[in-house]
Amino acid sequence: LAKTTQPISMDSYEGQEVNITCSHNNIATNDYITWYQQFPSQGPRFIIQGYKTKVKNEVASLFIPADRKSSTLSLPRVSLSDTAVYYCLVGPHSKSARQLTFGSGTQLTVLP
Amino acid sequence: DTAVSQTPKYLVTQMGNDKSIKCEQNLGHDTMYWYKQDSKKFLKIMFSYNNKELIINETVPNRFSPKSPDKAHLNLHINSLELGDSAVYFCASSQDRREQYFGPGTRLTVT
């Protein structure tokens, strides 16, 4: 199983760019990297997914180096409403017997 | 039109009881999951179920059993509840293990 490691918490100010890194040293060849956001008393919500290099959507970017042993979620110009816990998830798309592994989550606090 | 729904939202029960949590998804997804989130916010996968194939996290006690009456439902049955089972349980679904859609969670309190 790909074990993931994330910082426990991060603070930022409104309007800044925030980068959250997840380490997954033993990621497998067919594993994808997915990031989720969770607000209190809600289920996690999908943010972005990638396999290698860079992926971008309307809310975030995901940077994955060539060795794929880590990934960085980038949130541009955060606002107070981005305060949440962010999880990275590593696992395959295919119907595999292997389990999906969530990171321990990073509590992002955006300050005014 | 909730994509993934769970009932009940809150469940308070005594040790030793048997309880069930229901989950339904209307997204047409082929895979459903159950997760446990403890007080420290760790998200631990318990089961995934795809096309009648059940994948179990070996650390989950056999008091927990998922049951899928059809492709849109994956219910969680828990026997002989223990204090340590208190947590928030999330159901989720996905198509081919791509992005998962989570339900709102069920907060289980065992007294």
JSON list of C-alpha atoms in Angstrom, two decimals:
[
{"chain": "A", "resi": 1, "resn": "LEU", "atom": "CA", "xyz": [0.00, 0.00, 0.00]},
{"chain": "A", "resi": 2, "resn": "ALA", "atom": "CA", "xyz": [1.18, 3.50, -0.78]},
{"chain": "A", "resi": 3, "resn": "LYS", "atom": "CA", "xyz": [1.61, 5.25, 2.58]},
{"chain": "A", "resi": 4, "resn": "THR", "atom": "CA", "xyz": [1.03, 9.00, 2.45]},
{"chain": "A", "resi": 5, "resn": "THR", "atom": "CA", "xyz": [2.37, 11.77, 4.68]},
{"chain": "A", "resi": 6, "resn": "GLN", "atom": "CA", "xyz": [1.07, 15.33, 4.91]},
{"chain": "A", "resi": 7, "resn": "PRO", "atom": "CA", "xyz": [1.73, 18.28, 7.24]},
{"chain": "A", "resi": 8, "resn": "ILE", "atom": "CA", "xyz": [-0.75, 18.32, 10.09]},
{"chain": "A", "resi": 9, "resn": "SER", "atom": "CA", "xyz": [-1.61, 21.99, 9.72]},
{"chain": "A", "resi": 10, "resn": "MET", "atom": "CA", "xyz": [-0.89, 25.16, 7.78]},
{"chain": "A", "resi": 11, "resn": "ASP", "atom": "CA", "xyz": [-1.86, 28.78, 8.20]},
{"chain": "A", "resi": 12, "resn": "SER", "atom": "CA", "xyz": [-2.22, 31.33, 5.45]},
{"chain": "A", "resi": 13, "resn": "TYR", "atom": "CA", "xyz": [-3.70, 34.77, 4.83]},
{"chain": "A", "resi": 14, "resn": "GLU", "atom": "CA", "xyz": [-6.43, 35.70, 2.46]},
{"chain": "A", "resi": 15, "resn": "GLY", "atom": "CA", "xyz": [-5.27, 36.29, -1.07]},
{"chain": "A", "resi": 16, "resn": "GLN", "atom": "CA", "xyz": [-2.11, 34.19, -0.77]},
{"chain": "A", "resi": 17, "resn": "GLU", "atom": "CA", "xyz": [-1.26, 31.07, -2.73]},
{"chain": "A", "resi": 18, "resn": "VAL", "atom": "CA", "xyz": [-1.13, 27.94, -0.61]},
{"chain": "A", "resi": 19, "resn": "ASN", "atom": "CA", "xyz": [0.86, 24.81, -1.44]},
{"chain": "A", "resi": 20, "resn": "ILE", "atom": "CA", "xyz": [0.21, 21.56, 0.43]},
{"chain": "A", "resi": 21, "resn": "THR", "atom": "CA", "xyz": [2.57, 18.67, -0.20]},
{"chain": "A", "resi": 22, "resn": "CYS", "atom": "CA", "xyz": [1.84, 14.98, 0.20]},
{"chain": "A", "resi": 23, "resn": "SER", "atom": "CA", "xyz": [4.63, 12.38, 0.27]},
{"chain": "A", "resi": 24, "resn": "HIS", "atom": "CA", "xyz": [3.95, 8.91, -1.16]},
{"chain": "A", "resi": 25, "resn": "ASN", "atom": "CA", "xyz": [7.33, 7.24, -1.52]},
{"chain": "A", "resi": 26, "resn": "ASN", "atom": "CA", "xyz": [6.09, 3.78, -2.49]},
{"chain": "A", "resi": 27, "resn": "ILE", "atom": "CA", "xyz": [3.47, 4.84, -4.99]},
{"chain": "A", "resi": 28, "resn": "ALA", "atom": "CA", "xyz": [2.74, 2.11, -7.53]},
{"chain": "A", "resi": 29, "resn": "THR", "atom": "CA", "xyz": [2.90, 2.44, -11.29]},
{"chain": "A", "resi": 30, "resn": "ASN", "atom": "CA", "xyz": [-0.86, 2.40, -11.75]},
{"chain": "A", "resi": 31, "resn": "ASP", "atom": "CA", "xyz": [-1.70, 4.65, -8.79]},
{"chain": "A", "resi": 32, "resn": "TYR", "atom": "CA", "xyz": [-3.37, 8.01, -9.27]},
{"chain": "A", "resi": 33, "resn": "ILE", "atom": "CA", "xyz": [-3.19, 10.92, -6.84]},
{"chain": "A", "resi": 34, "resn": "THR", "atom": "CA", "xyz": [-6.41, 12.57, -5.76]},
{"chain": "A", "resi": 35, "resn": "TRP", "atom": "CA", "xyz": [-7.03, 15.46, -3.40]},
{"chain": "A", "resi": 36, "resn": "TYR", "atom": "CA", "xyz": [-10.16, 16.04, -1.33]},
{"chain": "A", "resi": 37, "resn": "GLN", "atom": "CA", "xyz": [-11.43, 18.93, 0.78]},
{"chain": "A", "resi": 38, "resn": "GLN", "atom": "CA", "xyz": [-13.48, 18.43, 3.93]},
{"chain": "A", "resi": 39, "resn": "PHE", "atom": "CA", "xyz": [-15.44, 21.00, 5.89]},
{"chain": "A", "resi": 40, "resn": "PRO", "atom": "CA", "xyz": [-16.65, 20.29, 9.44]},
{"chain": "A", "resi": 41, "resn": "SER", "atom": "CA", "xyz": [-19.67, 17.97, 9.60]},
{"chain": "A", "resi": 42, "resn": "GLN", "atom": "CA", "xyz": [-19.51, 17.23, 5.87]},
{"chain": "A", "resi": 43, "resn": "GLY", "atom": "CA", "xyz": [-18.16, 14.46, 3.71]},
{"chain": "A", "resi": 44, "resn": "PRO", "atom": "CA", "xyz": [-14.94, 14.99, 1.74]},
{"chain": "A", "resi": 45, "resn": "ARG", "atom": "CA", "xyz": [-15.33, 16.66, -1.64]},
{"chain": "A", "resi": 46, "resn": "PHE", "atom": "CA", "xyz": [-13.20, 15.98, -4.72]},
{"chain": "A", "resi": 47, "resn": "ILE", "atom": "CA", "xyz": [-10.79, 18.77, -5.73]},
{"chain": "A", "resi": 48, "resn": "ILE", "atom": "CA", "xyz": [-8.41, 17.42, -8.34]},
{"chain": "A", "resi": 49, "resn": "GLN", "atom": "CA", "xyz": [-6.77, 14.23, -9.63]},
{"chain": "A", "resi": 50, "resn": "GLY", "atom": "CA", "xyz": [-3.59, 13.54, -11.55]},
{"chain": "A", "resi": 51, "resn": "TYR", "atom": "CA", "xyz": [-1.09, 10.90, -12.60]},
{"chain": "A", "resi": 52, "resn": "LYS", "atom": "CA", "xyz": [2.01, 12.88, -13.53]},
{"chain": "A", "resi": 53, "resn": "THR", "atom": "CA", "xyz": [3.29, 16.38, -14.37]},
{"chain": "A", "resi": 54, "resn": "LYS", "atom": "CA", "xyz": [0.73, 19.12, -13.87]},
{"chain": "A", "resi": 55, "resn": "VAL", "atom": "CA", "xyz": [-3.03, 19.18, -13.77]},
{"chain": "A", "resi": 56, "resn": "LYS", "atom": "CA", "xyz": [-5.13, 22.31, -13.43]},
{"chain": "A", "resi": 57, "resn": "ASN", "atom": "CA", "xyz": [-8.82, 22.99, -13.00]},
{"chain": "A", "resi": 58, "resn": "GLU", "atom": "CA", "xyz": [-10.90, 25.97, -11.99]},
{"chain": "A", "resi": 59, "resn": "VAL", "atom": "CA", "xyz": [-10.13, 25.66, -8.28]},
{"chain": "A", "resi": 60, "resn": "ALA", "atom": "CA", "xyz": [-6.63, 24.20, -7.95]},
{"chain": "A", "resi": 61, "resn": "SER", "atom": "CA", "xyz": [-3.47, 22.93, -9.56]},
{"chain": "A", "resi": 62, "resn": "LEU", "atom": "CA", "xyz": [-1.69, 19.67, -8.87]},
{"chain": "A", "resi": 63, "resn": "PHE", "atom": "CA", "xyz": [2.04, 19.29, -9.41]},
{"chain": "A", "resi": 64, "resn": "ILE", "atom": "CA", "xyz": [3.59, 15.83, -9.59]},
{"chain": "A", "resi": 65, "resn": "PRO", "atom": "CA", "xyz": [7.36, 15.46, -10.12]},
{"chain": "A", "resi": 66, "resn": "ALA", "atom": "CA", "xyz": [8.78, 12.88, -12.49]},
{"chain": "A", "resi": 67, "resn": "ASP", "atom": "CA", "xyz": [9.49, 10.33, -9.74]},
{"chain": "A", "resi": 68, "resn": "ARG", "atom": "CA", "xyz": [5.88, 10.68, -8.46]},
{"chain": "A", "resi": 69, "resn": "LYS", "atom": "CA", "xyz": [7.01, 10.24, -4.85]},
{"chain": "A", "resi": 70, "resn": "SER", "atom": "CA", "xyz": [5.23, 13.40, -3.83]},
{"chain": "A", "resi": 71, "resn": "SER", "atom": "CA", "xyz": [2.54, 15.76, -5.04]},
{"chain": "A", "resi": 72, "resn": "THR", "atom": "CA", "xyz": [1.68, 19.37, -4.29]},
{"chain": "A", "resi": 73, "resn": "LEU", "atom": "CA", "xyz": [-1.79, 20.82, -4.23]},
{"chain": "A", "resi": 74, "resn": "SER", "atom": "CA", "xyz": [-1.74, 24.51, -5.07]},
{"chain": "A", "resi": 75, "resn": "LEU", "atom": "CA", "xyz": [-4.67, 26.77, -4.14]},
{"chain": "A", "resi": 76, "resn": "PRO", "atom": "CA", "xyz": [-4.42, 30.22, -5.71]},
{"chain": "A", "resi": 77, "resn": "ARG", "atom": "CA", "xyz": [-5.52, 33.29, -3.76]},
{"chain": "A", "resi": 78, "resn": "VAL", "atom": "CA", "xyz": [-7.21, 31.54, -0.85]},
{"chain": "A", "resi": 79, "resn": "SER", "atom": "CA", "xyz": [-10.19, 33.01, 0.95]},
{"chain": "A", "resi": 80, "resn": "LEU", "atom": "CA", "xyz": [-11.61, 32.42, 4.42]},
{"chain": "A", "resi": 81, "resn": "SER", "atom": "CA", "xyz": [-13.97, 29.81, 2.97]},
{"chain": "A", "resi": 82, "resn": "ASP", "atom": "CA", "xyz": [-11.00, 27.65, 1.97]},
{"chain": "A", "resi": 83, "resn": "THR", "atom": "CA", "xyz": [-10.40, 26.86, 5.64]},
{"chain": "A", "resi": 84, "resn": "ALA", "atom": "CA", "xyz": [-10.82, 23.08, 5.70]},
{"chain": "A", "resi": 85, "resn": "VAL", "atom": "CA", "xyz": [-8.96, 19.80, 5.98]},
{"chain": "A", "resi": 86, "resn": "TYR", "atom": "CA", "xyz": [-7.26, 18.65, 2.79]},
{"chain": "A", "resi": 87, "resn": "TYR", "atom": "CA", "xyz": [-6.55, 14.97, 2.16]},
{"chain": "A", "resi": 88, "resn": "CYS", "atom": "CA", "xyz": [-4.48, 13.29, -0.48]},
{"chain": "A", "resi": 89, "resn": "LEU", "atom": "CA", "xyz": [-5.50, 9.85, -1.66]},
{"chain": "A", "resi": 90, "resn": "VAL", "atom": "CA", "xyz": [-3.33, 7.42, -3.60]},
{"chain": "A", "resi": 91, "resn": "GLY", "atom": "CA", "xyz": [-4.72, 4.41, -5.40]},
{"chain": "A", "resi": 92, "resn": "PRO", "atom": "CA", "xyz": [-5.42, 2.72, -8.71]},
{"chain": "A", "resi": 93, "resn": "HIS", "atom": "CA", "xyz": [-8.32, 3.28, -11.06]},
{"chain": "A", "resi": 94, "resn": "SER", "atom": "CA", "xyz": [-8.59, -0.33, -12.04]},
{"chain": "A", "resi": 95, "resn": "LYS", "atom": "CA", "xyz": [-10.63, -2.95, -10.24]},
{"chain": "A", "resi": 96, "resn": "SER", "atom": "CA", "xyz": [-7.78, -3.99, -7.99]},
{"chain": "A", "resi": 97, "resn": "ALA", "atom": "CA", "xyz": [-7.70, -5.81, -4.71]},
{"chain": "A", "resi": 98, "resn": "ARG", "atom": "CA", "xyz": [-5.42, -3.12, -3.30]},
{"chain": "A", "resi": 99, "resn": "GLN", "atom": "CA", "xyz": [-6.87, -0.56, -1.00]},
{"chain": "A", "resi": 100, "resn": "LEU", "atom": "CA", "xyz": [-7.00, 3.18, -1.35]},
{"chain": "A", "resi": 101, "resn": "THR", "atom": "CA", "xyz": [-4.88, 5.08, 1.16]},
{"chain": "A", "resi": 102, "resn": "PHE", "atom": "CA", "xyz": [-5.90, 8.48, 2.52]},
{"chain": "A", "resi": 103, "resn": "GLY", "atom": "CA", "xyz": [-3.31, 10.77, 4.04]},
{"chain": "A", "resi": 104, "resn": "SER", "atom": "CA", "xyz": [-3.83, 12.00, 7.59]},
{"chain": "A", "resi": 105, "resn": "GLY", "atom": "CA", "xyz": [-5.08, 15.34, 6.31]},
{"chain": "A", "resi": 106, "resn": "THR", "atom": "CA", "xyz": [-3.80, 18.90, 6.52]},
{"chain": "A", "resi": 107, "resn": "GLN", "atom": "CA", "xyz": [-5.84, 21.46, 8.41]},
{"chain": "A", "resi": 108, "resn": "LEU", "atom": "CA", "xyz": [-5.59, 24.69, 6.44]},
{"chain": "A", "resi": 109, "resn": "THR", "atom": "CA", "xyz": [-6.59, 27.83, 8.31]},
{"chain": "A", "resi": 110, "resn": "VAL", "atom": "CA", "xyz": [-6.99, 31.00, 6.28]},
{"chain": "A", "resi": 111, "resn": "LEU", "atom": "CA", "xyz": [-6.67, 34.15, 8.34]},
{"chain": "A", "resi": 112, "resn": "PRO", "atom": "CA", "xyz": [-8.09, 37.58, 7.45]},
{"chain": "B", "resi": 1, "resn": "ASP", "atom": "CA", "xyz": [-31.28, 15.54, -5.65]},
{"chain": "B", "resi": 2, "resn": "THR", "atom": "CA", "xyz": [-28.66, 14.23, -3.24]},
{"chain": "B", "resi": 3, "resn": "ALA", "atom": "CA", "xyz": [-26.05, 12.17, -5.06]},
{"chain": "B", "resi": 4, "resn": "VAL", "atom": "CA", "xyz": [-25.04, 10.00, -2.09]},
{"chain": "B", "resi": 5, "resn": "SER", "atom": "CA", "xyz": [-27.38, 9.81, 0.88]},
{"chain": "B", "resi": 6, "resn": "GLN", "atom": "CA", "xyz": [-27.04, 8.12, 4.23]},
{"chain": "B", "resi": 7, "resn": "THR", "atom": "CA", "xyz": [-29.53, 7.39, 6.98]},
{"chain": "B", "resi": 8, "resn": "PRO", "atom": "CA", "xyz": [-29.62, 8.03, 9.80]},
{"chain": "B", "resi": 9, "resn": "LYS", "atom": "CA", "xyz": [-27.53, 11.16, 10.25]},
{"chain": "B", "resi": 10, "resn": "TYR", "atom": "CA", "xyz": [-27.16, 10.50, 13.97]},
{"chain": "B", "resi": 11, "resn": "LEU", "atom": "CA", "xyz": [-27.28, 7.17, 15.75]},
{"chain": "B", "resi": 12, "resn": "VAL", "atom": "CA", "xyz": [-27.02, 6.76, 19.51]},
{"chain": "B", "resi": 13, "resn": "THR", "atom": "CA", "xyz": [-27.10, 3.25, 20.89]},
{"chain": "B", "resi": 14, "resn": "GLN", "atom": "CA", "xyz": [-25.86, 1.09, 23.72]},
{"chain": "B", "resi": 15, "resn": "MET", "atom": "CA", "xyz": [-23.02, -1.36, 23.78]},
{"chain": "B", "resi": 16, "resn": "GLY", "atom": "CA", "xyz": [-23.92, -4.80, 22.58]},
{"chain": "B", "resi": 17, "resn": "ASN", "atom": "CA", "xyz": [-26.68, -3.68, 20.23]},
{"chain": "B", "resi": 18, "resn": "ASP", "atom": "CA", "xyz": [-26.82, -4.39, 16.51]},
{"chain": "B", "resi": 19, "resn": "LYS", "atom": "CA", "xyz": [-27.41, -1.47, 14.15]},
{"chain": "B", "resi": 20, "resn": "SER", "atom": "CA", "xyz": [-27.45, -0.65, 10.45]},
{"chain": "B", "resi": 21, "resn": "ILE", "atom": "CA", "xyz": [-26.62, 2.42, 8.42]},
{"chain": "B", "resi": 22, "resn": "LYS", "atom": "CA", "xyz": [-28.11, 2.76, 4.95]},
{"chain": "B", "resi": 23, "resn": "CYS", "atom": "CA", "xyz": [-26.45, 4.27, 1.91]},
{"chain": "B", "resi": 24, "resn": "GLU", "atom": "CA", "xyz": [-27.86, 5.03, -1.51]},
{"chain": "B", "resi": 25, "resn": "GLN", "atom": "CA", "xyz": [-26.29, 6.63, -4.57]},
{"chain": "B", "resi": 26, "resn": "ASN", "atom": "CA", "xyz": [-28.16, 7.86, -7.63]},
{"chain": "B", "resi": 27, "resn": "LEU", "atom": "CA", "xyz": [-25.10, 8.49, -9.79]},
{"chain": "B", "resi": 28, "resn": "GLY", "atom": "CA", "xyz": [-25.06, 5.12, -11.53]},
{"chain": "B", "resi": 29, "resn": "HIS", "atom": "CA", "xyz": [-21.60, 4.41, -10.15]},
{"chain": "B", "resi": 30, "resn": "ASP", "atom": "CA", "xyz": [-20.22, 0.89, -10.08]},
{"chain": "B", "resi": 31, "resn": "THR", "atom": "CA", "xyz": [-18.22, 1.07, -6.85]},
{"chain": "B", "resi": 32, "resn": "MET", "atom": "CA", "xyz": [-19.31, 1.97, -3.33]},
{"chain": "B", "resi": 33, "resn": "TYR", "atom": "CA", "xyz": [-17.29, 2.36, -0.14]},
{"chain": "B", "resi": 34, "resn": "TRP", "atom": "CA", "xyz": [-17.58, 2.69, 3.58]},
{"chain": "B", "resi": 35, "resn": "TYR", "atom": "CA", "xyz": [-15.14, 4.81, 5.59]},
{"chain": "B", "resi": 36, "resn": "LYS", "atom": "CA", "xyz": [-14.69, 5.39, 9.29]},
{"chain": "B", "resi": 37, "resn": "GLN", "atom": "CA", "xyz": [-13.48, 8.76, 10.54]},
{"chain": "B", "resi": 38, "resn": "ASP", "atom": "CA", "xyz": [-12.37, 8.87, 14.14]},
{"chain": "B", "resi": 39, "resn": "SER", "atom": "CA", "xyz": [-12.12, 11.83, 16.50]},
{"chain": "B", "resi": 40, "resn": "LYS", "atom": "CA", "xyz": [-8.65, 12.63, 15.16]},
{"chain": "B", "resi": 41, "resn": "LYS", "atom": "CA", "xyz": [-10.09, 12.94, 11.65]},
{"chain": "B", "resi": 42, "resn": "PHE", "atom": "CA", "xyz": [-8.25, 9.96, 10.20]},
{"chain": "B", "resi": 43, "resn": "LEU", "atom": "CA", "xyz": [-10.20, 8.55, 7.26]},
{"chain": "B", "resi": 44, "resn": "LYS", "atom": "CA", "xyz": [-9.92, 4.80, 7.13]},
{"chain": "B", "resi": 45, "resn": "ILE", "atom": "CA", "xyz": [-11.43, 2.75, 4.36]},
{"chain": "B", "resi": 46, "resn": "MET", "atom": "CA", "xyz": [-13.42, -0.21, 5.64]},
{"chain": "B", "resi": 47, "resn": "PHE", "atom": "CA", "xyz": [-14.84, -1.77, 2.51]},
{"chain": "B", "resi": 48, "resn": "SER", "atom": "CA", "xyz": [-15.18, -1.26, -1.19]},
{"chain": "B", "resi": 49, "resn": "TYR", "atom": "CA", "xyz": [-17.78, -3.09, -3.24]},
{"chain": "B", "resi": 50, "resn": "ASN", "atom": "CA", "xyz": [-17.75, -3.39, -7.00]},
{"chain": "B", "resi": 51, "resn": "ASN", "atom": "CA", "xyz": [-19.86, -5.65, -9.17]},
{"chain": "B", "resi": 52, "resn": "LYS", "atom": "CA", "xyz": [-20.41, -8.16, -6.38]},
{"chain": "B", "resi": 53, "resn": "GLU", "atom": "CA", "xyz": [-16.73, -8.08, -5.48]},
{"chain": "B", "resi": 54, "resn": "LEU", "atom": "CA", "xyz": [-16.18, -7.12, -1.88]},
{"chain": "B", "resi": 55, "resn": "ILE", "atom": "CA", "xyz": [-12.77, -5.85, -0.85]},
{"chain": "B", "resi": 56, "resn": "ILE", "atom": "CA", "xyz": [-12.27, -5.78, 2.88]},
{"chain": "B", "resi": 57, "resn": "ASN", "atom": "CA", "xyz": [-9.71, -3.85, 4.89]},
{"chain": "B", "resi": 58, "resn": "GLU", "atom": "CA", "xyz": [-8.28, -6.67, 6.99]},
{"chain": "B", "resi": 59, "resn": "THR", "atom": "CA", "xyz": [-8.13, -4.48, 10.09]},
{"chain": "B", "resi": 60, "resn": "VAL", "atom": "CA", "xyz": [-11.93, -4.16, 10.20]},
{"chain": "B", "resi": 61, "resn": "PRO", "atom": "CA", "xyz": [-13.55, -6.46, 12.79]},
{"chain": "B", "resi": 62, "resn": "ASN", "atom": "CA", "xyz": [-15.90, -9.08, 11.40]},
{"chain": "B", "resi": 63, "resn": "ARG", "atom": "CA", "xyz": [-18.68, -7.50, 13.46]},
{"chain": "B", "resi": 64, "resn": "PHE", "atom": "CA", "xyz": [-18.93, -5.09, 10.54]},
{"chain": "B", "resi": 65, "resn": "SER", "atom": "CA", "xyz": [-20.54, -6.38, 7.37]},
{"chain": "B", "resi": 66, "resn": "PRO", "atom": "CA", "xyz": [-21.61, -4.54, 4.23]},
{"chain": "B", "resi": 67, "resn": "LYS", "atom": "CA", "xyz": [-24.67, -5.69, 2.35]},
{"chain": "B", "resi": 68, "resn": "SER", "atom": "CA", "xyz": [-25.61, -4.60, -1.15]},
{"chain": "B", "resi": 69, "resn": "PRO", "atom": "CA", "xyz": [-29.18, -5.36, -2.20]},
{"chain": "B", "resi": 70, "resn": "ASP", "atom": "CA", "xyz": [-28.53, -3.72, -5.56]},
{"chain": "B", "resi": 71, "resn": "LYS", "atom": "CA", "xyz": [-25.99, -1.58, -7.37]},
{"chain": "B", "resi": 72, "resn": "ALA", "atom": "CA", "xyz": [-27.27, 1.66, -5.87]},
{"chain": "B", "resi": 73, "resn": "HIS", "atom": "CA", "xyz": [-27.16, 0.60, -2.23]},
{"chain": "B", "resi": 74, "resn": "LEU", "atom": "CA", "xyz": [-24.47, -0.48, 0.20]},
{"chain": "B", "resi": 75, "resn": "ASN", "atom": "CA", "xyz": [-25.65, -0.79, 3.77]},
{"chain": "B", "resi": 76, "resn": "LEU", "atom": "CA", "xyz": [-23.41, -1.25, 6.77]},
{"chain": "B", "resi": 77, "resn": "HIS", "atom": "CA", "xyz": [-24.42, -3.67, 9.51]},
{"chain": "B", "resi": 78, "resn": "ILE", "atom": "CA", "xyz": [-22.67, -3.63, 12.84]},
{"chain": "B", "resi": 79, "resn": "ASN", "atom": "CA", "xyz": [-23.12, -6.37, 15.43]},
{"chain": "B", "resi": 80, "resn": "SER", "atom": "CA", "xyz": [-22.34, -6.24, 19.14]},
{"chain": "B", "resi": 81, "resn": "LEU", "atom": "CA", "xyz": [-21.45, -2.55, 19.14]},
{"chain": "B", "resi": 82, "resn": "GLU", "atom": "CA", "xyz": [-18.47, -1.45, 21.25]},
{"chain": "B", "resi": 83, "resn": "LEU", "atom": "CA", "xyz": [-17.48, 1.93, 22.66]},
{"chain": "B", "resi": 84, "resn": "GLY", "atom": "CA", "xyz": [-14.61, 2.11, 20.16]},
{"chain": "B", "resi": 85, "resn": "ASP", "atom": "CA", "xyz": [-17.05, 1.98, 17.28]},
{"chain": "B", "resi": 86, "resn": "SER", "atom": "CA", "xyz": [-18.10, 5.55, 18.04]},
{"chain": "B", "resi": 87, "resn": "ALA", "atom": "CA", "xyz": [-17.10, 7.61, 15.01]},
{"chain": "B", "resi": 88, "resn": "VAL", "atom": "CA", "xyz": [-18.47, 9.23, 11.87]},
{"chain": "B", "resi": 89, "resn": "TYR", "atom": "CA", "xyz": [-19.11, 6.73, 9.08]},
{"chain": "B", "resi": 90, "resn": "PHE", "atom": "CA", "xyz": [-19.08, 7.91, 5.48]},
{"chain": "B", "resi": 91, "resn": "CYS", "atom": "CA", "xyz": [-20.42, 6.16, 2.46]},
{"chain": "B", "resi": 92, "resn": "ALA", "atom": "CA", "xyz": [-18.99, 7.04, -0.96]},
{"chain": "B", "resi": 93, "resn": "SER", "atom": "CA", "xyz": [-19.33, 5.97, -4.57]},
{"chain": "B", "resi": 94, "resn": "SER", "atom": "CA", "xyz": [-17.25, 6.24, -7.72]},
{"chain": "B", "resi": 95, "resn": "GLN", "atom": "CA", "xyz": [-17.02, 4.96, -11.25]},
{"chain": "B", "resi": 96, "resn": "ASP", "atom": "CA", "xyz": [-13.96, 2.74, -11.73]},
{"chain": "B", "resi": 97, "resn": "ARG", "atom": "CA", "xyz": [-12.34, 4.17, -8.58]},
{"chain": "B", "resi": 98, "resn": "ARG", "atom": "CA", "xyz": [-12.14, 7.62, -10.06]},
{"chain": "B", "resi": 99, "resn": "GLU", "atom": "CA", "xyz": [-13.26, 10.64, -8.05]},
{"chain": "B", "resi": 100, "resn": "GLN", "atom": "CA", "xyz": [-15.35, 9.58, -5.12]},
{"chain": "B", "resi": 101, "resn": "TYR", "atom": "CA", "xyz": [-18.57, 11.25, -4.08]},
{"chain": "B", "resi": 102, "resn": "PHE", "atom": "CA", "xyz": [-19.15, 11.14, -0.35]},
{"chain": "B", "resi": 103, "resn": "GLY", "atom": "CA", "xyz": [-22.34, 11.11, 1.64]},
{"chain": "B", "resi": 104, "resn": "PRO", "atom": "CA", "xyz": [-22.97, 13.51, 4.52]},
{"chain": "B", "resi": 105, "resn": "GLY", "atom": "CA", "xyz": [-21.89, 11.02, 7.16]},
{"chain": "B", "resi": 106, "resn": "THR", "atom": "CA", "xyz": [-23.53, 9.20, 10.07]},
{"chain": "B", "resi": 107, "resn": "ARG", "atom": "CA", "xyz": [-22.35, 10.06, 13.55]},
{"chain": "B", "resi": 108, "resn": "LEU", "atom": "CA", "xyz": [-22.50, 6.90, 15.64]},
{"chain": "B", "resi": 109, "resn": "THR", "atom": "CA", "xyz": [-22.30, 7.20, 19.41]},
{"chain": "B", "resi": 110, "resn": "VAL", "atom": "CA", "xyz": [-22.08, 4.06, 21.49]},
{"chain": "B", "resi": 111, "resn": "THR", "atom": "CA", "xyz": [-22.82, 4.47, 25.19]}
]
